[in-house]
Structure formats: C-alpha cells, structure tokens
PDB file of C-alpha atoms in Angstrom:
ATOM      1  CA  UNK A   1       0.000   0.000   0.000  1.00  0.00           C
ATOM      2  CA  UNK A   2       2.738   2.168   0.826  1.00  0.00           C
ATOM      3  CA  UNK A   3       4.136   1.578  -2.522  1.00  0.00           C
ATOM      4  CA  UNK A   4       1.306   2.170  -4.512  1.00  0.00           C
ATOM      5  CA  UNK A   5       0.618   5.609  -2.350  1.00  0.00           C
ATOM      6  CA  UNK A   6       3.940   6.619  -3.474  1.00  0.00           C
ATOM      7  CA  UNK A   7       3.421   5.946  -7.124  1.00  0.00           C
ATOM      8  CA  UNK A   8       0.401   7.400  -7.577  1.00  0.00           C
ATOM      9  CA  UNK A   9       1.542  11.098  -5.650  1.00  0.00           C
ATOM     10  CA  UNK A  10       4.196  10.684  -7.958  1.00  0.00           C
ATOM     11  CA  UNK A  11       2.353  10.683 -11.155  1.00  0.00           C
ATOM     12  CA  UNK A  12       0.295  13.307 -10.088  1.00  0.00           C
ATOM     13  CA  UNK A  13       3.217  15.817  -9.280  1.00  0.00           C
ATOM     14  CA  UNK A  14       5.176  15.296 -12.168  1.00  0.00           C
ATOM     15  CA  UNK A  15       2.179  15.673 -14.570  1.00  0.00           C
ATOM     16  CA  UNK A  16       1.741  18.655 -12.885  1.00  0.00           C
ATOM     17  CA  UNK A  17       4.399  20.009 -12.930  1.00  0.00           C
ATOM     18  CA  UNK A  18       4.561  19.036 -17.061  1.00  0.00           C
ATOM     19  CA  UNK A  19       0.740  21.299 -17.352  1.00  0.00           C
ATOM     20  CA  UNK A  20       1.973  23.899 -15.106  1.00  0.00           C
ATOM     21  CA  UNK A  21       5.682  24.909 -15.143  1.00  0.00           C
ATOM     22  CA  UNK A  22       6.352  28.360 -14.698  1.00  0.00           C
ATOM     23  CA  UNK A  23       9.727  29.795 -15.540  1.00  0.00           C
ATOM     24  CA  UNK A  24      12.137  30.750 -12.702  1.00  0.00           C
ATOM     25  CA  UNK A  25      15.172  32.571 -11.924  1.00  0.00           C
ATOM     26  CA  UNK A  26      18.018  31.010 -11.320  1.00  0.00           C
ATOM     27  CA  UNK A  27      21.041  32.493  -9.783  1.00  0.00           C
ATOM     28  CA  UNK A  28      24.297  30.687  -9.248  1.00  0.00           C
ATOM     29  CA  UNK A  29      24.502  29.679  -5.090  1.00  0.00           C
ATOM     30  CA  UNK A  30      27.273  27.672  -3.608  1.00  0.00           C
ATOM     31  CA  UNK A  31      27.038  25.185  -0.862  1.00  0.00           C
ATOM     32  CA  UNK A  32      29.727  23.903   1.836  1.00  0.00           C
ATOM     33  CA  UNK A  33      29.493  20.096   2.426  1.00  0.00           C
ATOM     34  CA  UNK A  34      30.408  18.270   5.305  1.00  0.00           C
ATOM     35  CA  UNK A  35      30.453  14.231   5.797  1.00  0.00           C
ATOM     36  CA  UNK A  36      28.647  12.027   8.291  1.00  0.00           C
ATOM     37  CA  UNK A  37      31.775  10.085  10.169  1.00  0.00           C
ATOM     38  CA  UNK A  38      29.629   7.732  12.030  1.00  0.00           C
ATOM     39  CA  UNK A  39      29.734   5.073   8.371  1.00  0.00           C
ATOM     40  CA  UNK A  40      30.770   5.797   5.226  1.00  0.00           C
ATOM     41  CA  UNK A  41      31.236   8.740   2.532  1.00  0.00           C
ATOM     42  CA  UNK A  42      33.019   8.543  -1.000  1.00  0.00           C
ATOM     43  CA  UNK A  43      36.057   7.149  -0.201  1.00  0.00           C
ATOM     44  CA  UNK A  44      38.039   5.990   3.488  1.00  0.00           C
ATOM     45  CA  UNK A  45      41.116   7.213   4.963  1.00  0.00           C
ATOM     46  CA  UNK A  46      43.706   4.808   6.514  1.00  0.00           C
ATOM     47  CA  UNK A  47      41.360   5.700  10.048  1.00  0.00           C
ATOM     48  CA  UNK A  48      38.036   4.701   8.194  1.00  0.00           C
ATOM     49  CA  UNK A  49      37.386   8.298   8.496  1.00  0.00           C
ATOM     50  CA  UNK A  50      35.453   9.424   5.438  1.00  0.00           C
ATOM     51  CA  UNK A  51      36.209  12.172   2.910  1.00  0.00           C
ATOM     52  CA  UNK A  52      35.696  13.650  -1.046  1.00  0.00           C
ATOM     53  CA  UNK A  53      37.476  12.698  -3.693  1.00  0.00           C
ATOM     54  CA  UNK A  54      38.650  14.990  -6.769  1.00  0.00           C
ATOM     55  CA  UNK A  55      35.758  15.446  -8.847  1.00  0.00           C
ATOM     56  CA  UNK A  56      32.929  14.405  -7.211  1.00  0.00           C
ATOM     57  CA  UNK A  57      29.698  16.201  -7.900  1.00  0.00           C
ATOM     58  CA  UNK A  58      25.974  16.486  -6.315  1.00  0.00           C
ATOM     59  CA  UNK A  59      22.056  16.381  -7.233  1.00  0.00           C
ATOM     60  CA  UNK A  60      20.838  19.516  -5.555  1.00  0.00           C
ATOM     61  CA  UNK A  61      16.667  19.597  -5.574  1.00  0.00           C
ATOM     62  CA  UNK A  62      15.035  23.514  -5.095  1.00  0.00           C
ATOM     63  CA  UNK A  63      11.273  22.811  -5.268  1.00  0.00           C
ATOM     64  CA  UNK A  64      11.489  20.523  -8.849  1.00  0.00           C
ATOM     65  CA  UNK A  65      10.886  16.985  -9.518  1.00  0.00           C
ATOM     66  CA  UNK A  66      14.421  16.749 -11.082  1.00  0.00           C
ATOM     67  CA  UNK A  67      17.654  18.011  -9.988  1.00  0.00           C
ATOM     68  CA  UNK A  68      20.778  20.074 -10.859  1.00  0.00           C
ATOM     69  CA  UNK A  69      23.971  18.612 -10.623  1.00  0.00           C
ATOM     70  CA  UNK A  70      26.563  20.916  -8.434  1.00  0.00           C
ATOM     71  CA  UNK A  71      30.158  20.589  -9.233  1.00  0.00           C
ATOM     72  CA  UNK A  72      33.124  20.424  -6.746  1.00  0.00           C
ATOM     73  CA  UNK A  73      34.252  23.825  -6.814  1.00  0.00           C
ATOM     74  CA  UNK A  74      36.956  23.142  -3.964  1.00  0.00           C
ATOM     75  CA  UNK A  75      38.087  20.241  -1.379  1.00  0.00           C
ATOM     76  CA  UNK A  76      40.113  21.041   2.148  1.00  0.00           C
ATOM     77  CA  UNK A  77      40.444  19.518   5.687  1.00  0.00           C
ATOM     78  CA  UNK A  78      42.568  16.851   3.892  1.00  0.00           C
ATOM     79  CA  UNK A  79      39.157  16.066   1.944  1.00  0.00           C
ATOM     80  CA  UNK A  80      37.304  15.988   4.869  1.00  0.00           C
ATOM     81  CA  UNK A  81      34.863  19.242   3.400  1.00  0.00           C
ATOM     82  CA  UNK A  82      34.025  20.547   0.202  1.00  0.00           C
ATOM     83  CA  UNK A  83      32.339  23.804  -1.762  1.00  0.00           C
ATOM     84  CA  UNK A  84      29.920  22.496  -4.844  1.00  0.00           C
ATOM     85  CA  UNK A  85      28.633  25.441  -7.316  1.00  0.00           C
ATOM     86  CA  UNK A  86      25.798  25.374  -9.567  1.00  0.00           C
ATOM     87  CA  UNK A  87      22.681  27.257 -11.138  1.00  0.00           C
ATOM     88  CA  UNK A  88      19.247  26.766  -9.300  1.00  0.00           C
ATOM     89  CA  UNK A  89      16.212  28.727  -8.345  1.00  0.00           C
ATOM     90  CA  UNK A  90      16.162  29.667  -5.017  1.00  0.00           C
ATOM     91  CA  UNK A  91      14.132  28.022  -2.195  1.00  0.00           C
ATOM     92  CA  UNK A  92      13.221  27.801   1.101  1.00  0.00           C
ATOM     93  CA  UNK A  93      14.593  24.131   1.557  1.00  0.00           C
ATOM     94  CA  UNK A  94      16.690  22.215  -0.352  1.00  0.00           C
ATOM     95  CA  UNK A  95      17.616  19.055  -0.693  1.00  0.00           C
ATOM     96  CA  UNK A  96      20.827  16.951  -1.896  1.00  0.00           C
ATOM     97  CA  UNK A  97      21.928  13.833  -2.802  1.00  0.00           C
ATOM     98  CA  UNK A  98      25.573  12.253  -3.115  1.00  0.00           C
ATOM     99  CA  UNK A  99      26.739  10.982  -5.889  1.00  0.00           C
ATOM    100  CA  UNK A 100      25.373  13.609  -8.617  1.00  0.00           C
ATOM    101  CA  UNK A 101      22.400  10.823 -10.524  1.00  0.00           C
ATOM    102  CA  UNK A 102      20.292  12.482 -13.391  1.00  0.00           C
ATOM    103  CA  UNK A 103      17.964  10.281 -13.103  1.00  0.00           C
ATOM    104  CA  UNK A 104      16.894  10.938  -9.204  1.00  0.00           C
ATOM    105  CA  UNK A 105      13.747  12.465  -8.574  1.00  0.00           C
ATOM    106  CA  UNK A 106      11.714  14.260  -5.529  1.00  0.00           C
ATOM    107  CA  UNK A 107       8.111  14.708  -5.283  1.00  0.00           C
ATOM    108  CA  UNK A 108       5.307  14.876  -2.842  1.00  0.00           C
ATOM    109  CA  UNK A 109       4.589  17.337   0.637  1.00  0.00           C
ATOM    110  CA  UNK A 110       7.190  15.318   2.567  1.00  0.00           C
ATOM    111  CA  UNK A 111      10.055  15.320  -0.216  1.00  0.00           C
ATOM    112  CA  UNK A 112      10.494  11.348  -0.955  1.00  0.00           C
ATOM    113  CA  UNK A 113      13.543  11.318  -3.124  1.00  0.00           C
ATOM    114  CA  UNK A 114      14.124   7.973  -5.578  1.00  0.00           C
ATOM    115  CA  UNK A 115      17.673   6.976  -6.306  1.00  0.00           C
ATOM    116  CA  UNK A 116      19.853   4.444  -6.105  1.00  0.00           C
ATOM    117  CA  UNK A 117      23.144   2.431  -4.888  1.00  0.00           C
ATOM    118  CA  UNK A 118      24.691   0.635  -7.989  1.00  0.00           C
ATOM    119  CA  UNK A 119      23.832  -3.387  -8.163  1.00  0.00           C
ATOM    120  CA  UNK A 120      27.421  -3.295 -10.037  1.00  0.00           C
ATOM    121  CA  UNK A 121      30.318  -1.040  -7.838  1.00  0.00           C
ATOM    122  CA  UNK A 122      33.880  -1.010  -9.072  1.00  0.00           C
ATOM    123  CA  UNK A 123      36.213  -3.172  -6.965  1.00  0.00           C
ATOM    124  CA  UNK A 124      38.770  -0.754  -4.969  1.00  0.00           C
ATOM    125  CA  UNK A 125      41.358  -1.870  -2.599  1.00  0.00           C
ATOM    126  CA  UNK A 126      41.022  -0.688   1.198  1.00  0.00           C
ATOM    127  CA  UNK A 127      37.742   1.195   0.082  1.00  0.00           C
ATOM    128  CA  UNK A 128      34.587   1.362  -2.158  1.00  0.00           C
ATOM    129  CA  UNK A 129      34.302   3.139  -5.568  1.00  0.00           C
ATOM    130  CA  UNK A 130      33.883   6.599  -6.331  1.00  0.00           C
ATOM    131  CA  UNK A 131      30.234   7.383  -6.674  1.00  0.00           C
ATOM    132  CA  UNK A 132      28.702   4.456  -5.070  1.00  0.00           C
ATOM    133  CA  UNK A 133      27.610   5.359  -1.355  1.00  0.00           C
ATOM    134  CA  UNK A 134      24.280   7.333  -1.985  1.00  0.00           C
ATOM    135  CA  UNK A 135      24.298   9.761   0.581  1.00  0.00           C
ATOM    136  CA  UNK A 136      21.601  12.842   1.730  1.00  0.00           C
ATOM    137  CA  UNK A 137      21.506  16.056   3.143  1.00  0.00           C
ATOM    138  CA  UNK A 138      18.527  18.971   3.714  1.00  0.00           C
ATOM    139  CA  UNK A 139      19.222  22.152   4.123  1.00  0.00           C
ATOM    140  CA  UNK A 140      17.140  25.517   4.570  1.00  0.00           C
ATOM    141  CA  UNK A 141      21.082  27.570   3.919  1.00  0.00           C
ATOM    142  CA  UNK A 142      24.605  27.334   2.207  1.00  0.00           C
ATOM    143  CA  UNK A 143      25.320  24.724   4.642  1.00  0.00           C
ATOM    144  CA  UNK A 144      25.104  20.622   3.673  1.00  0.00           C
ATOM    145  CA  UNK A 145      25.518  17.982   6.270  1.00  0.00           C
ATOM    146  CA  UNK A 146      25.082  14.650   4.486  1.00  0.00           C
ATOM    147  CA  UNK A 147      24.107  11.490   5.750  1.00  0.00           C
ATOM    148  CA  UNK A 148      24.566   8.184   4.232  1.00  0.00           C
ATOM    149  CA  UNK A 149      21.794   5.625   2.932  1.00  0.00           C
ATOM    150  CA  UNK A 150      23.660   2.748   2.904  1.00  0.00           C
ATOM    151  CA  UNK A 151      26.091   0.818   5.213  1.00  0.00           C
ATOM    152  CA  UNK A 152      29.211  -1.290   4.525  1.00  0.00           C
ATOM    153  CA  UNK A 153      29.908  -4.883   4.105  1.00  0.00           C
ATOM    154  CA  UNK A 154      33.446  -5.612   4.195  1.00  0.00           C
ATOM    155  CA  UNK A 155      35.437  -8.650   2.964  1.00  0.00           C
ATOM    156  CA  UNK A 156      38.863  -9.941   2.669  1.00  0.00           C
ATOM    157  CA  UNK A 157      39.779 -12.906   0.114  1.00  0.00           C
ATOM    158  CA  UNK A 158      43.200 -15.070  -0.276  1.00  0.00           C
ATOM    159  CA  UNK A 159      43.068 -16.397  -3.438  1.00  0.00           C
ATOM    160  CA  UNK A 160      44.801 -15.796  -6.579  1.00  0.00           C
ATOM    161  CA  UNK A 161      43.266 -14.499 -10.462  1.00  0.00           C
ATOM    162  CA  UNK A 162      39.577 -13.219  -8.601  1.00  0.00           C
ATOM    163  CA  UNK A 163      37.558 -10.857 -10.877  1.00  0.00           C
ATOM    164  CA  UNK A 164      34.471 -10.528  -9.281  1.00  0.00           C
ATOM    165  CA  UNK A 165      32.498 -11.091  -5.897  1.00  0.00           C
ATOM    166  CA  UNK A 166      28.565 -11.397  -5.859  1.00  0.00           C
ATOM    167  CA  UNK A 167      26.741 -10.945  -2.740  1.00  0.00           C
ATOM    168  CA  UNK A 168      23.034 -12.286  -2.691  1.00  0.00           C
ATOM    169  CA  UNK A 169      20.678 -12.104   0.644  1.00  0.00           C
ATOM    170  CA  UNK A 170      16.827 -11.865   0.752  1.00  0.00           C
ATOM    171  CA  UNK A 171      15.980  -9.175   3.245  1.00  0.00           C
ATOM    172  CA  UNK A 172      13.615 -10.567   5.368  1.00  0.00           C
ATOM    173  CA  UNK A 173      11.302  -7.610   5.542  1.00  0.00           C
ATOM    174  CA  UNK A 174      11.150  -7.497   1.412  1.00  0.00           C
ATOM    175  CA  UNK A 175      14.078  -5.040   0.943  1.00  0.00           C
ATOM    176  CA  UNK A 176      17.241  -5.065  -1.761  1.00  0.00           C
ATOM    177  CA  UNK A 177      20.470  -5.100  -0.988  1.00  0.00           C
ATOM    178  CA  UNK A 178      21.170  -2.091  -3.874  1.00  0.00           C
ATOM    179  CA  UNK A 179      19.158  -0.622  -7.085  1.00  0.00           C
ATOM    180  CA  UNK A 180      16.908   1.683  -6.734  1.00  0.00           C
ATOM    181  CA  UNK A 181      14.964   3.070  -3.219  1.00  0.00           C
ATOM    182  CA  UNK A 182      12.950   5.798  -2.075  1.00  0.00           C
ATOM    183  CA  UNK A 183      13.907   7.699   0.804  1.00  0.00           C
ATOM    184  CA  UNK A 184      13.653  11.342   2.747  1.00  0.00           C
ATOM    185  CA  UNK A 185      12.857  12.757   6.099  1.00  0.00           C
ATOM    186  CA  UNK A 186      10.678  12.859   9.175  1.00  0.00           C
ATOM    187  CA  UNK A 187      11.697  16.227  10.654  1.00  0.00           C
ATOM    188  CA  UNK A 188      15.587  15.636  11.364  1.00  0.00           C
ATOM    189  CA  UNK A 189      15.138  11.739  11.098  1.00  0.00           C
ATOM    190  CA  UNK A 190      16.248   9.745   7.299  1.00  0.00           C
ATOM    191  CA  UNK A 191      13.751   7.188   6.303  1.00  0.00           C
ATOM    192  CA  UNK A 192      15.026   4.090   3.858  1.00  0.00           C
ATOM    193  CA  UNK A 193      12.442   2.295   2.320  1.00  0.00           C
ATOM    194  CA  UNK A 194      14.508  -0.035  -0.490  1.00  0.00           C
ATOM    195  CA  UNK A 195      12.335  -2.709  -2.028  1.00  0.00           C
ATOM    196  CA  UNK A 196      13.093  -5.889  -3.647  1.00  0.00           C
ATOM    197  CA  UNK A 197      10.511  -4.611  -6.378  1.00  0.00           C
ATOM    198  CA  UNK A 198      11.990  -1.736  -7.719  1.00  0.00           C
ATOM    199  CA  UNK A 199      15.725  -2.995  -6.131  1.00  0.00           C
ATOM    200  CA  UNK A 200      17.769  -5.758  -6.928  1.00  0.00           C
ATOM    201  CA  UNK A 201      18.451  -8.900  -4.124  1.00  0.00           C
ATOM    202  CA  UNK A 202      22.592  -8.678  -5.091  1.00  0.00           C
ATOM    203  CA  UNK A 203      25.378  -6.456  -5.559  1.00  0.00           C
ATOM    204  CA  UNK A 204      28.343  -7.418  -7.371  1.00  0.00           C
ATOM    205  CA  UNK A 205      32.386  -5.597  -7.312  1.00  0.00           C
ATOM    206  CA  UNK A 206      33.747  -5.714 -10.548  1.00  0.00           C
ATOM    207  CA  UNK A 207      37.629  -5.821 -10.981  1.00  0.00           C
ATOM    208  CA  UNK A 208      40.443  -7.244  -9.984  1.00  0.00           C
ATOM    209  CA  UNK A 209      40.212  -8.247  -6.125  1.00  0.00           C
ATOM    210  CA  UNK A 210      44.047  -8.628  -4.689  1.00  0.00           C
ATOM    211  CA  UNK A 211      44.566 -11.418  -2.154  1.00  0.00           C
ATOM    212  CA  UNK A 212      44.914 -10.450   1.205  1.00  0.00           C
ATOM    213  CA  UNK A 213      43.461  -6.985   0.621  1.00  0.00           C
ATOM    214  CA  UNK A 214      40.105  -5.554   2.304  1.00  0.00           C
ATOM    215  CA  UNK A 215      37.138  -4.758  -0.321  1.00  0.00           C
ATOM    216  CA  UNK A 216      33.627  -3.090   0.640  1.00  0.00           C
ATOM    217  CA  UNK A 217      30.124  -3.590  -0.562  1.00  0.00           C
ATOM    218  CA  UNK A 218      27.813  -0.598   0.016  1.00  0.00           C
ATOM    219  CA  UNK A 219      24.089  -1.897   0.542  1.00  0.00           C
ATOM    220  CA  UNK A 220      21.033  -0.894   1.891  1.00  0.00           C
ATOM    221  CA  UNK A 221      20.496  -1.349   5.788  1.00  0.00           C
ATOM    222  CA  UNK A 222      18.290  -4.246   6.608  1.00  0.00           C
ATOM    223  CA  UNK A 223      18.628  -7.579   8.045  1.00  0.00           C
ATOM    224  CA  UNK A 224      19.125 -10.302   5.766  1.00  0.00           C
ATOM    225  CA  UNK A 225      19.062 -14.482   5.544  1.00  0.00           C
ATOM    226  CA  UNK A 226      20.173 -16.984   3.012  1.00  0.00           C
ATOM    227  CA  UNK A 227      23.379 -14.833   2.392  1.00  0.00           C
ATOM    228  CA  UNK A 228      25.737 -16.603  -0.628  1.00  0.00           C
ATOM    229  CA  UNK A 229      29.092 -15.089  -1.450  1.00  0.00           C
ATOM    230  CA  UNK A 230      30.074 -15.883  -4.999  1.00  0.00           C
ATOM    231  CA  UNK A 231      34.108 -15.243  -6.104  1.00  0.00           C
ATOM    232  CA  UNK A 232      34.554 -15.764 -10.034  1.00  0.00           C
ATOM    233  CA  UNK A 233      37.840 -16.448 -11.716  1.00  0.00           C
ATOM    234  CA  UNK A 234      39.496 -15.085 -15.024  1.00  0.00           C
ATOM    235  CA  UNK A 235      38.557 -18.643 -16.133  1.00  0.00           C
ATOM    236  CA  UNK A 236      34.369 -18.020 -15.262  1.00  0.00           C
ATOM    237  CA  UNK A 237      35.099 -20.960 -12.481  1.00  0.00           C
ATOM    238  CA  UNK A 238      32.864 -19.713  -9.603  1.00  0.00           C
ATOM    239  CA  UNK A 239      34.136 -20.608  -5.567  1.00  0.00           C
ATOM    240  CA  UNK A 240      30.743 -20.360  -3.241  1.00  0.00           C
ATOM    241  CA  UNK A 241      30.747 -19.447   0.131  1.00  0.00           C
ATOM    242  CA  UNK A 242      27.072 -19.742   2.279  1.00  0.00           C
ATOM    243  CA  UNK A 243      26.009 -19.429   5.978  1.00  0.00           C
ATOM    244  CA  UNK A 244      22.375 -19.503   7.646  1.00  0.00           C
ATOM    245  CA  UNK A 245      23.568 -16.588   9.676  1.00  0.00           C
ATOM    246  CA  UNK A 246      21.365 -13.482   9.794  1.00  0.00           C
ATOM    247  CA  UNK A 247      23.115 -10.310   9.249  1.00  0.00           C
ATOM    248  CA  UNK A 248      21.739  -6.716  10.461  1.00  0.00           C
ATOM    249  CA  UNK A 249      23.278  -3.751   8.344  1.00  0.00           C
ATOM    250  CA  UNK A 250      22.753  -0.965   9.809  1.00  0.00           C
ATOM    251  CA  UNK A 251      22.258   2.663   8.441  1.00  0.00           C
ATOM    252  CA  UNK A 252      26.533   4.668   8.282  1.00  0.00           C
ATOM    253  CA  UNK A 253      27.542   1.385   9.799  1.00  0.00           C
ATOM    254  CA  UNK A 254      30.597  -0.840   8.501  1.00  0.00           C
ATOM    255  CA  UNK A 255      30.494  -4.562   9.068  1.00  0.00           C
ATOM    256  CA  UNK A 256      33.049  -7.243   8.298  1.00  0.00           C
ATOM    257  CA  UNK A 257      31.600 -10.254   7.179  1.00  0.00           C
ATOM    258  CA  UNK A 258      34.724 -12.512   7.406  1.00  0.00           C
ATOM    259  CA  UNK A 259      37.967 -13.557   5.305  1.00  0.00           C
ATOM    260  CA  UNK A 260      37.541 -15.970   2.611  1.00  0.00           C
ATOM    261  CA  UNK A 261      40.323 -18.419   1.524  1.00  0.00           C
ATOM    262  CA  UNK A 262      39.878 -19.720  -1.830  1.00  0.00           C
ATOM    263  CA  UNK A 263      42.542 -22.683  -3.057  1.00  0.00           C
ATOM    264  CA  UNK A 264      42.920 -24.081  -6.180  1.00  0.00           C
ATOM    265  CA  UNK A 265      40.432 -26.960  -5.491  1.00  0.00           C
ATOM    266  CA  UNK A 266      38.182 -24.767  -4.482  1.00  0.00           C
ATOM    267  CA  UNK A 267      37.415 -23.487  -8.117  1.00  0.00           C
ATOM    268  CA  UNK A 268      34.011 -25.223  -9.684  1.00  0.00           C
ATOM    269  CA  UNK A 269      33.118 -24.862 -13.058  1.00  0.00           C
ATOM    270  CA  UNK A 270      29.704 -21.770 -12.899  1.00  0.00           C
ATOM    271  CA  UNK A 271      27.419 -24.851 -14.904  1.00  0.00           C
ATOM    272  CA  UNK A 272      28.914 -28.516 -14.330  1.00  0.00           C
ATOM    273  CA  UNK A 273      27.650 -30.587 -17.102  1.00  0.00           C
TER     274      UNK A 273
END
C-alpha cells in the first residue's frame, strides 16, 4: 500500500508540474558540504574516516521533480569538506543527494527522493568506488551535512586471479540489498524504504580483487538471511561461500563479514555438465 501511495503522488506531481511549469530565476549559489563520520562517505582514509574525492559532484533539488547537478568547486580539511557550485532557483529548503544521478527524482509534501546504490560497484582496494555510497543532506542555507543511505559490508579474500564477488541475501522484511529506493525525512530523522521490487536482491564488485586486501560492498540497511558469497575467476570458475547466519546492516555502519580463503580446489566450473 505504501508503494502504490507513493506511485500514484508521484504521477500526479510530475504531470503537474509538465501542465503547469512556470519559468524561474536562477542564480548561481554555492554550498559547503560536510560528511557524516559515524559510516561511510566517498572514499576511506587509513582511520576509516570518510572524505571527497577529486571530482565528485551532487544532485541539488530547489522545489522541482528533477535536480541540478553541483560541481566540486573546492576540497580542504585533507578532503574531509568541500564547496559544490551550480545554477538553481532559489528556495526555502533544499535538498541533496551524493553521488550527482540524473535520473533521481523528488516529489510529494514530505520530499520522498528515488535513487539508487549501484547493483554493479567497481572493486577498490582498502575502500569502495567513487560514486557508489548514496548519501543525503537537507538544508534551509549554504550549509550541507550529508548522511549516508547505505552501510558497509566488508570482505577480505586469499586467493589468486579473482575478478568478481557477488553478494546475494533476501531481506527478510522485502528489501534489496542495492538498485533503486525511495527515501527522505521525518523532521531531522532519514527514512530508507529499499524494495526488492523496484531494487535488486545482489550487488556485485567488478575488478580485480588482490589477495589479502580488504574490499567493501555498500548496501542498503536491513537484516538479511540466506546470504551466498560468490568469487569468479578469469577462467568463469565460480568458488561459493554460504552461511544460515542473519546479518543486520545498519544505516553509516561498517560490518566485516569474514575472510575468505579460496585454493585451487576450491574453483568449480559456474554450470557442471
């Protein structure tokens, strides 16, 4: 029901706003961003503190449907702020969303924002990828204070030739691990509300993953059941790891879900015939 309430308010705004979209001025504002340290940001320090990267950018939302992206205009406190400068119209509130996504989109009276945390992240040693961890901040000034979406899930694997790891869980409430979620605020306090309808029940890193080093997922906080971690090989020989275990992510949280070795006899071929 909640679903379907959320549709529907969202057709209605965006055709009218389509039947009914007046021009406005735009002037060019600039906003100072700070990062929640409790979790995770766009990439980790040696400390697991969090911090921009060089060229990251933002979805900034003044009273539209869609967004503008914001550009990094400057970075300092060894990365751990940043100034982001764009054209928008001006508003009373405003609302923004790490990393920059054209296709986000806000609607209704309490602001519920769709995006999304990529089903497919770039593998990265000792971190997670640039413009992965979907992050949000509100505002009513110059001043952002983002707060993540997601958690972290991190893993270490001893093996050799490993191109990709696939985590699959069902949430046991109906959520996703990653895809696409709505989300927004109750006065001061984020609600999540990812759904195995419009996410996806996996997450895969893509790239080379170095024995012995630490890797991170970045999911959507829930608890999940009938977890399966699945390592591929240059080869396309798969090496499964399962547990009955329940695991609780929780929201800016980072959670280490164990150290996988992987010998050569390990290896199975992804279809046996």
């Amino acid at each position: 029901m909640f679903r379907r309430i959320i549709l529907t308010t969202a057709s209605a705004v965006l055709l009218s706003a389509c039947a009914n979209n007046p021009v406005q001025t735009t002037s060019i504002k600039t906003f100072n961003a700070v990062l929640e340290q409790d979790g995770t940001r766009t990439s980790l320090g040696s400390d697991l503190s969090v911090r921009w990267t060089e060229g990251d950018a933002i979805t900034v939302f003044s009273g539209q449907p869609s967004g503008t992206t914001f550009e990094m205009a400057s970075i300092s406190d060894n990365g751990m702020t940043a100034s982001f400068q764009g054209e928008i119209p001006s508003s009373s509130i405003y609302y923004a969303i790490y990393p920059a996504q054209e296709k986000a989109t806000i609607f209704g009276d309490n602001a519920t924002i769709c995006a999304s945390i990529p089903s497919v992240q770039p593998a990265k040693a000792g971190s997670f990828a640039d413009n992965v961890n979907l992050s949000i901040s509100k505002t009513d000034s110059d001043q952002l204070y983002f707060k993540n979406v997601g958690g972290l899930l991190g893993f270490t694997a001893n093996g050799t030739d490993i191109v990709s790891a696939m985590l699959s869980a069902d949430e046991k409430d109906g959520g996703a691990l990653s895809g696409d979620c709505y989300f927004g605020y109750s006065g001061d306090d984020l609600l999540i509300f990812p759904s195995e309808e419009y996410g996806r029940k996996n997450v895969t890193l893509e790239g080379a993953i170095k024995s012995g080093d630490k890797y991170y997922f970045v999911v959507y906080p829930g608890t999940y059941q009938n977890l399966k971690l699945v390592f591929t090989n240059s080869k396309g020989e798969v090496a499964e790891f399962t547990t009955d275990n329940e695991l609780t992510v929780g929201r800016a949280t980072c959670t280490n879900i164990g150290t996988f070795n992987i010998s050569a006899d390990r290896w199975r071929p992804l279809n046996p015939s």
